[in-house]
Every structure is written in C-alpha cells, then in structure tokens.
Tab-separated table of C-alpha atoms and ligand atoms in Angstrom:
chain	number	residue	atom	x	y	z
A	1035	MET	CA	74.150	107.798	114.485
A	1036	LYS	CA	72.456	104.689	113.137
A	1037	LYS	CA	74.660	101.618	112.895
A	1038	VAL	CA	74.146	98.019	111.733
A	1039	THR	CA	76.214	94.820	111.487
A	1040	VAL	CA	75.335	92.218	108.871
A	1041	SER	CA	76.975	88.987	107.761
A	1042	ALA	CA	76.944	86.785	104.652
A	1043	PRO	CA	78.304	83.278	104.062
A	1044	GLY	CA	81.079	82.114	101.775
A	1045	LYS	CA	80.267	79.572	99.048
A	1046	LEU	CA	81.425	76.449	97.295
A	1047	MET	CA	80.474	75.427	93.780
A	1048	LEU	CA	79.133	71.857	93.829
A	1049	LEU	CA	78.715	71.221	90.083
A	1050	GLY	CA	78.465	73.238	86.884
A	1051	GLU	CA	81.276	75.806	87.040
A	1052	HIS	CA	82.256	77.451	83.739
A	1053	ALA	CA	79.124	76.107	82.019
A	1054	VAL	CA	77.051	78.415	84.261
A	1055	VAL	CA	78.759	81.468	82.748
A	1056	TYR	CA	77.124	80.504	79.438
A	1057	ASN	CA	73.459	80.172	80.204
A	1058	ARG	CA	73.506	76.818	81.950
A	1059	PRO	CA	72.632	75.787	85.505
A	1060	CYS	CA	74.910	74.999	88.444
A	1061	LEU	CA	74.585	73.832	92.047
A	1062	VAL	CA	76.117	75.936	94.821
A	1063	THR	CA	76.136	75.675	98.600
A	1064	ALA	CA	76.769	78.376	101.216
A	1065	VAL	CA	79.418	77.617	103.878
A	1066	ASP	CA	79.359	78.536	107.544
A	1067	GLN	CA	82.398	80.820	107.453
A	1068	ARG	CA	81.104	84.353	107.110
A	1069	MET	CA	81.979	87.888	106.078
A	1070	TYR	CA	80.927	90.534	108.648
A	1071	LEU	CA	80.301	94.171	107.768
A	1072	THR	CA	79.435	97.073	110.071
A	1073	ALA	CA	78.008	100.240	108.515
A	1074	GLU	CA	77.410	103.480	110.378
A	1075	LEU	CA	75.751	106.658	109.144
A	1076	LEU	CA	77.851	109.836	109.482
A	1077	GLU	CA	76.773	113.463	109.453
A	1078	ALA	CA	79.707	114.525	107.277
A	1079	GLU	CA	79.263	113.490	103.649
A	1080	GLU	CA	82.283	111.238	103.759
A	1081	PHE	CA	82.902	107.585	102.901
A	1082	GLN	CA	85.306	105.725	105.207
A	1083	LEU	CA	86.401	102.123	104.743
A	1084	ASN	CA	88.444	99.736	106.847
A	1085	ALA	CA	88.862	96.259	105.363
A	1086	PRO	CA	92.107	94.988	106.926
A	1087	ASP	CA	91.664	91.464	105.483
A	1088	VAL	CA	92.202	92.937	102.008
A	1089	GLN	CA	94.772	95.564	103.054
A	1090	VAL	CA	92.456	98.566	103.047
A	1091	GLU	CA	92.964	100.784	106.107
A	1092	ASN	CA	91.592	104.262	106.791
A	1093	TYR	CA	90.501	104.727	103.191
A	1094	LYS	CA	88.417	107.908	102.821
A	1095	LYS	CA	86.806	109.998	100.124
A	1096	LYS	CA	83.836	112.341	99.666
A	1097	ILE	CA	80.501	110.571	99.200
A	1098	LYS	CA	79.940	112.525	95.970
A	1099	ASP	CA	83.158	110.986	94.552
A	1100	ILE	CA	82.126	107.414	95.289
A	1101	GLY	CA	82.924	105.085	92.385
A	1102	LYS	CA	85.124	107.740	90.735
A	1103	GLY	CA	88.908	108.018	90.264
A	1104	GLU	CA	91.479	105.422	91.303
A	1105	ILE	CA	89.957	102.816	93.629
A	1106	PRO	CA	92.189	100.409	95.593
A	1107	LYS	CA	91.572	96.749	94.642
A	1108	GLY	CA	90.258	95.808	98.083
A	1109	ALA	CA	87.714	98.673	98.058
A	1110	LYS	CA	86.329	98.185	94.543
A	1111	PHE	CA	83.355	95.915	95.150
A	1112	ILE	CA	82.100	97.879	98.165
A	1113	GLU	CA	82.552	101.255	96.523
A	1114	ILE	CA	80.898	100.283	93.243
A	1115	ALA	CA	78.077	98.599	95.184
A	1116	ILE	CA	77.416	101.854	97.086
A	1117	ARG	CA	77.437	103.791	93.808
A	1118	ASN	CA	74.965	101.336	92.241
A	1119	PHE	CA	72.749	101.469	95.325
A	1120	SER	CA	72.842	105.294	95.357
A	1121	GLU	CA	71.734	105.431	91.725
A	1122	LYS	CA	68.447	103.853	92.854
A	1123	TYR	CA	68.116	105.151	96.410
A	1124	PRO	CA	69.579	108.472	97.606
A	1125	ILE	CA	72.229	108.267	100.315
A	1126	ARG	CA	71.907	111.009	102.936
A	1127	GLY	CA	75.020	111.905	104.962
A	1128	GLY	CA	78.161	109.785	105.060
A	1129	LEU	CA	79.125	106.167	105.750
A	1130	ARG	CA	81.732	104.441	107.878
A	1131	ILE	CA	82.235	100.810	106.836
A	1132	THR	CA	84.319	98.075	108.449
A	1133	THR	CA	84.620	94.479	107.237
A	1134	LYS	CA	86.007	91.387	108.908
A	1135	SER	CA	86.114	87.931	107.355
A	1136	GLU	CA	86.176	84.528	109.029
A	1137	PHE	CA	87.853	83.039	105.949
A	1138	SER	CA	90.911	83.931	103.908
A	1139	SER	CA	90.270	85.679	100.602
A	1140	SER	CA	92.634	83.055	99.063
A	1141	PHE	CA	90.239	80.119	99.524
A	1142	GLY	CA	87.916	81.091	96.676
A	1143	PHE	CA	84.958	81.235	99.060
A	1144	GLY	CA	83.785	84.442	97.390
A	1145	SER	CA	84.893	87.152	99.792
A	1146	SER	CA	84.237	89.920	97.250
A	1147	SER	CA	80.705	88.689	96.583
A	1148	ALA	CA	79.965	88.247	100.274
A	1149	SER	CA	81.117	91.792	101.067
A	1150	THR	CA	79.132	93.185	98.106
A	1151	VAL	CA	75.988	91.487	99.400
A	1152	CYS	CA	76.705	92.679	102.952
A	1153	ILE	CA	76.989	96.343	101.985
A	1154	ILE	CA	73.705	96.316	100.022
A	1155	LYS	CA	71.901	94.576	102.901
A	1156	ALA	CA	73.420	97.068	105.392
A	1157	LEU	CA	72.307	100.068	103.301
A	1158	SER	CA	68.830	98.588	102.992
A	1159	GLU	CA	68.727	98.392	106.818
A	1160	LEU	CA	70.220	101.847	107.465
A	1161	PHE	CA	67.708	103.526	105.168
A	1162	ASP	CA	64.766	101.291	106.190
A	1163	LEU	CA	64.151	100.055	102.669
A	1164	GLY	CA	63.461	96.390	103.378
A	1165	LEU	CA	64.917	95.291	100.031
A	1166	SER	CA	63.930	91.754	98.997
A	1167	LYS	CA	66.498	89.022	98.401
A	1168	LYS	CA	66.058	89.411	94.642
A	1169	GLU	CA	66.520	93.201	94.829
A	1170	ILE	CA	69.739	92.710	96.815
A	1171	PHE	CA	70.866	90.053	94.302
A	1172	ASP	CA	70.242	92.372	91.330
A	1173	ILE	CA	72.247	95.341	92.692
A	1174	ALA	CA	75.061	93.051	93.880
A	1175	TYR	CA	75.242	91.143	90.584
A	1176	LYS	CA	75.353	94.394	88.591
A	1177	THR	CA	78.272	95.391	90.829
A	1178	VAL	CA	80.194	92.184	90.021
A	1179	LEU	CA	79.678	92.750	86.295
A	1180	ASP	CA	80.740	96.407	86.616
A	1181	VAL	CA	83.941	95.427	88.417
A	1182	GLN	CA	85.035	92.235	86.630
A	1183	ARG	CA	82.859	92.206	83.466
A	1184	LYS	CA	82.189	88.441	83.742
A	1185	GLY	CA	80.592	85.977	86.082
A	1186	SER	CA	77.355	84.065	86.454
A	1187	GLY	CA	76.329	85.557	89.822
A	1188	PHE	CA	76.167	82.126	91.551
A	1189	ASP	CA	78.403	83.386	94.375
A	1190	ILE	CA	76.145	86.403	94.929
A	1191	ALA	CA	73.090	84.123	95.076
A	1192	ALA	CA	74.776	81.898	97.696
A	1193	ALA	CA	75.638	84.938	99.846
A	1194	VAL	CA	72.083	86.321	99.613
A	1195	TYR	CA	69.923	83.185	99.840
A	1196	GLY	CA	72.245	80.768	101.654
A	1197	GLY	CA	71.442	77.035	101.744
A	1198	THR	CA	72.036	74.935	98.655
A	1199	LEU	CA	70.805	76.346	95.357
A	1200	TYR	CA	70.058	75.318	91.822
A	1201	PHE	CA	71.111	78.446	89.961
A	1202	LEU	CA	70.850	79.610	86.368
A	1203	THR	CA	73.117	82.311	84.883
A	1204	GLY	CA	72.346	85.842	86.062
A	1205	GLY	CA	69.739	84.626	88.535
A	1206	LYS	CA	67.244	83.535	85.854
A	1207	ALA	CA	66.512	80.668	88.271
A	1208	ILE	CA	67.427	80.636	91.951
A	1209	GLU	CA	65.893	77.542	93.462
A	1210	PRO	CA	66.657	76.538	97.075
A	1211	LEU	CA	66.947	72.769	97.591
A	1212	SER	CA	65.438	71.958	100.930
A	1213	ILE	CA	68.031	69.722	102.542
A	1214	LYS	CA	69.384	69.616	106.084
A	1215	SER	CA	73.059	68.872	105.464
A	1216	LEU	CA	75.612	67.783	102.880
A	1217	PRO	CA	78.479	65.378	103.773
A	1218	LEU	CA	81.166	67.485	102.164
A	1219	ILE	CA	84.924	67.493	102.684
A	1220	VAL	CA	86.811	70.565	101.559
A	1221	GLY	CA	90.517	70.562	100.708
A	1222	TYR	CA	92.455	73.751	99.989
A	1223	SER	CA	95.260	73.437	97.427
A	1224	GLY	CA	97.264	76.358	98.812
A	1225	ILE	CA	97.277	77.923	95.353
A	1226	LYS	CA	95.394	81.143	94.641
A	1227	ALA	CA	93.363	81.114	91.432
A	1228	ASP	CA	92.010	84.039	89.465
A	1229	THR	CA	88.486	83.453	88.160
A	1230	VAL	CA	88.574	85.881	85.224
A	1231	THR	CA	91.937	84.507	83.998
A	1232	LEU	CA	90.498	80.975	83.933
A	1233	ILE	CA	87.275	81.995	82.167
A	1234	ASP	CA	89.440	83.697	79.514
A	1235	LYS	CA	91.737	80.668	79.246
A	1236	VAL	CA	88.830	78.337	78.422
A	1237	LYS	CA	87.440	80.812	75.906
A	1238	LYS	CA	90.795	81.125	74.151
A	1239	GLU	CA	91.576	77.400	74.078
A	1240	PHE	CA	88.239	76.537	72.518
A	1241	SER	CA	87.973	79.567	70.225
A	1242	ASN	CA	88.265	77.352	67.129
A	1243	LYS	CA	86.318	74.411	68.616
A	1244	PRO	CA	82.991	75.986	69.599
A	1245	GLU	CA	81.013	72.764	68.982
A	1246	GLU	CA	83.265	70.784	71.307
A	1247	LEU	CA	82.887	73.413	74.021
A	1248	ASP	CA	79.137	73.447	73.560
A	1249	SER	CA	78.985	69.685	73.832
A	1250	ILE	CA	81.051	69.725	77.080
A	1251	TYR	CA	78.748	72.362	78.563
A	1252	ASN	CA	75.680	70.366	77.514
A	1253	SER	CA	77.033	67.243	79.241
A	1254	ILE	CA	77.793	69.263	82.391
A	1255	THR	CA	74.183	70.455	82.317
A	1256	VAL	CA	72.959	66.845	82.316
A	1257	PHE	CA	75.157	66.104	85.368
A	1258	VAL	CA	73.853	69.185	87.187
A	1259	GLU	CA	70.223	68.235	86.563
A	1260	LYS	CA	70.839	64.676	87.814
A	1261	ALA	CA	72.835	65.891	90.827
A	1262	LYS	CA	69.943	68.126	91.836
A	1263	ASP	CA	67.817	64.979	92.246
A	1264	SER	CA	70.634	63.064	93.973
A	1265	ILE	CA	70.968	65.842	96.556
A	1266	ARG	CA	67.217	65.919	97.150
A	1267	ASP	CA	67.192	62.108	97.527
A	1268	LYS	CA	70.308	62.173	99.740
A	1269	ASN	CA	71.819	59.697	97.284
A	1270	TRP	CA	75.456	60.574	98.023
A	1271	LYS	CA	76.841	57.694	95.976
A	1272	SER	CA	75.097	59.010	92.885
A	1273	LEU	CA	76.182	62.596	93.685
A	1274	GLY	CA	79.782	61.342	93.991
A	1275	ASP	CA	79.613	59.650	90.572
A	1276	LEU	CA	78.258	62.828	89.001
A	1277	MET	CA	81.022	64.871	90.621
A	1278	ASN	CA	83.586	62.494	89.101
A	1279	ASN	CA	81.973	62.877	85.678
A	1280	ASN	CA	81.964	66.649	86.049
A	1281	GLN	CA	85.651	66.570	87.036
A	1282	SER	CA	86.593	64.657	83.847
A	1283	LEU	CA	85.023	67.427	81.802
A	1284	LEU	CA	86.727	70.146	83.852
A	1285	LYS	CA	89.998	68.415	82.979
A	1286	LYS	CA	88.995	68.523	79.309
A	1287	LEU	CA	88.377	72.246	79.715
A	1288	GLY	CA	91.973	72.495	80.946
A	1289	VAL	CA	91.199	74.122	84.302
A	1290	SER	CA	92.384	71.394	86.686
A	1291	ILE	CA	95.979	71.245	87.912
A	1292	GLU	CA	98.200	68.445	89.205
A	1293	LYS	CA	97.839	69.389	92.866
A	1294	LEU	CA	94.036	69.321	92.647
A	1295	ASP	CA	94.116	66.077	90.609
A	1296	ASN	CA	96.229	64.433	93.313
A	1297	MET	CA	93.939	65.579	96.115
A	1298	ILE	CA	90.893	64.394	94.167
A	1299	GLN	CA	92.419	60.996	93.308
A	1300	SER	CA	93.584	60.374	96.892
A	1301	SER	CA	90.177	61.188	98.320
A	1302	ILE	CA	88.535	58.686	95.973
A	1303	SER	CA	91.163	55.983	96.645
A	1304	ALA	CA	90.535	56.475	100.374
A	1305	GLY	CA	86.877	55.605	99.898
A	1306	GLY	CA	85.172	58.866	98.947
A	1307	TYR	CA	82.081	58.569	96.720
A	1308	GLY	CA	83.444	61.224	94.388
A	1309	ALA	CA	85.434	64.442	94.179
A	1310	LYS	CA	86.110	67.425	91.970
A	1311	LEU	CA	87.597	70.881	91.947
A	1312	SER	CA	85.264	73.639	93.081
A	1313	GLY	CA	85.130	77.006	91.311
A	1314	ALA	CA	87.196	78.287	88.439
A	1315	GLY	CA	90.045	75.762	88.849
A	1316	GLY	CA	93.761	76.528	88.638
A	1317	GLY	CA	93.962	76.261	92.453
A	1318	ASP	CA	91.620	77.166	95.329
A	1319	CYS	CA	89.658	74.180	96.697
A	1320	MET	CA	88.515	70.665	95.861
A	1321	ILE	CA	85.479	69.000	97.376
A	1322	ALA	CA	84.781	65.349	98.109
A	1323	ILE	CA	81.619	63.610	99.161
A	1324	CYS	CA	81.872	60.609	101.481
A	1325	SER	CA	80.154	58.609	104.211
A	1326	ASP	CA	80.669	59.514	107.892
A	1327	GLU	CA	82.680	56.320	108.428
A	1328	LYS	CA	85.176	57.210	105.691
A	1329	LYS	CA	85.510	60.886	106.611
A	1330	GLU	CA	88.711	60.681	108.655
A	1331	LYS	CA	90.437	58.427	106.161
A	1332	VAL	CA	89.529	60.676	103.229
A	1333	GLU	CA	90.681	63.805	105.057
A	1334	LYS	CA	93.993	62.180	105.886
A	1335	ALA	CA	94.502	61.109	102.283
A	1336	ILE	CA	93.995	64.694	101.103
A	1337	GLU	CA	96.495	65.960	103.675
A	1338	GLU	CA	99.041	63.334	102.673
A	1339	VAL	CA	99.294	64.849	99.198
A	1340	GLY	CA	99.696	68.366	100.589
A	1341	GLY	CA	96.097	69.592	100.817
A	1342	GLU	CA	94.745	71.511	103.800
A	1343	ILE	CA	91.369	70.414	105.192
A	1344	LEU	CA	89.017	73.346	105.762
A	1345	LYS	CA	86.499	72.541	108.485
A	1346	VAL	CA	83.329	74.029	107.067
A	1347	GLN	CA	79.692	73.030	107.075
A	1348	ALA	CA	77.689	73.343	103.883
A	1349	ASN	CA	74.130	74.660	103.561
A	1350	ALA	CA	74.694	77.745	105.777
A	1351	GLU	CA	72.282	80.654	106.281
A	1352	GLY	CA	72.256	83.547	103.808
A	1353	VAL	CA	72.793	87.262	104.527
A	1354	ARG	CA	71.413	88.350	107.901
A	1355	VAL	CA	71.428	91.217	110.353
A	1356	GLU	CA	73.650	90.524	113.365
A	1357	LYS	CA	72.834	93.591	115.467
B	1425	PMV	O1	86.437	81.072	91.146
B	1425	PMV	P1	85.129	80.916	91.795
B	1425	PMV	O2	85.153	79.994	92.943
B	1425	PMV	O3	84.489	82.214	92.103
B	1425	PMV	O4	84.187	80.163	90.745
B	1425	PMV	C1	84.067	80.603	89.424
B	1425	PMV	C2	83.032	79.797	88.716
B	1425	PMV	C3	82.847	80.187	87.273
B	1425	PMV	O5	81.765	79.408	86.779
B	1425	PMV	C4	84.092	79.847	86.464
B	1425	PMV	C5	82.542	81.661	87.118
B	1425	PMV	C6	81.151	82.091	87.510
B	1425	PMV	O6	80.968	83.280	87.799
B	1425	PMV	O7	80.226	81.277	87.505
C-alpha cells in the first residue's frame, strides 16, 4: 500500500513571545533538528500509531473513532489533526503512522507542532491533494487550538514554511525573511516548561493591570519590528541589543527564571551581543547572538553556569517529503 515519509523542523522564538498570542508580531526561526513521520495506507479501516519518543507504542483504534474517547497525551495532536483533515477530505481505508524525532520533546523546539504539520503533509501526499503551505498551516493551527485552546501558531508556521519568519498571530502575516544564516547560540536550561501554564500565569498576574500589560506588549512590538530590519541588514549588534531589551520585558512579565537569567548574563559577559529566553519561559532554552570569534567563549560561559549547548543551525528548511 502507499507509503510516505515526511519531516518538519523544530523552532526557536527569536523575539516577541507572549505578545504574539495577543495580536502582535514575532520573529521565529526553524532549526535543523527534525521530526520524521512515516504514514502508510492500510486496507483495514484502522488507525495505528507508534510514537516512542512520547511513549506511545502500538496504539490502535478504528478510523471511525478517530478523535473520540480517551486519547493518550502523546497521540493527541496527531489524532486530532487526522480528524480535522478528514472533516475536509475523506480518508479511505486505514493508516499506520510512526514518528521519530531528532530532538527531545523537553527542549521546547515544538515537537507537537512539528508532528501535527508532518501528519497533514503526509495525508496530503497519500491522497494526492497537493495542499498549499497555507492550507497545511490552517488545518494544523486549528488542531493546536482544539488541543490546547491557546497559542499564536508561530511554531506551526516555522514547521511548515521553515527559514526565518516575521509572523502575526494566527498566521495573519507569515513573511519569510530572506537570509542565509543566523549566528545563534542555543543553551538548554534542563528545565521543562509548560507553555499554557505560562500564558495563564501572565494573564493572571496582570489581570488588574491591563494597561501595563498592553504597554509591555506594545514595546515588544517595537523591538520585533526593529529586529526584523536588523536581521535583514545582518546587523547582529543591533539584534543583540533588541534581544536584551526584549528580555527585560520578559522579566517584567515574570516568565524568566534564575537559571535562564544566569545563562543569559554569562553569555553577555563573555562577549555576546545579546541574549534572551526563547519561548514561553519558565525553563526550556535561551538564545544568544554573537560573533564567530566569541562563539567558543560564550558557549563555555553558558556551560559554566549549568546550561547545555544545543548544536543547532537556524534558518532550516520547512516541511518536506523524504521518500
Ligand atoms: O513554549 P514555546 O516555545 O512553544 O513558546 C511559546 C510562545 C508563546 O508566545 C508564549 C505562545 C505562542 O503560542 O505564541
């Protein structure tokens, strides 16, 4: 029976997290560690899933029950994505799906989004639909909202389009920045963060200070707009300054933690142009921007305060068919 393997990249938020949930822009880059998904058509009308990276093994149910009943955590995004796809395009027969990730789901690289994008792309291939990037984005983003109720969709856009993007909430703007590379250093804090918990934390803490929150988000927007130009001009010094400014506001939002602060401070003291947390905060990764000459020194400084350097390249290719 027909079979296809596709892959999609992980992502890192460059600037604009949290603000982007509330109708503001952000900058995101795709990283060269990928999620792989193989999908095979079956004659029997059965759905089978193996996703060992998220502890799902030999999970099976009838295709007609897809998206219904108790769904294991690790199967949710894929199952709801198939349901959303099948509401638009009929699925004939059954499906056997296997996923394998090159990165840990603890890094905050967006493993759920990457696998959601992979399954939609794979179904588009299996049923010869030739869905456009925007069509894949729309079904995948609906899936994220169905599963976790919140989110801007920036991670979905990175998995679909790849590269480095200027992105506006819900995909109202998805603008690729044509650059060749980005001198990024990535440090993992070793602490797993939960995106929805952090979005809720910010909302709660500012519930009686809406003007203050609005003003923080407006300032972040200014930094994002300027950083877009800095990236285009390869002005890494200016990008570093803007990342530092963004980090101060993330601290005001209350989403940074001591471990990340230490990693960020050390990278700047070691000669980095600038650094900030990347994503929801509360853990996951920090990013620093620095010159080639300072790279080793900055990496060492991050390790000295307990961070783990993740060797990834930014600006990676979006979802693609492997074979
Ligand atoms: O936790 P991450 O790395 O998926 O980043 C979340 C970024 C937020 O802006 C807080 C949420 C979102 O969907 O944009």
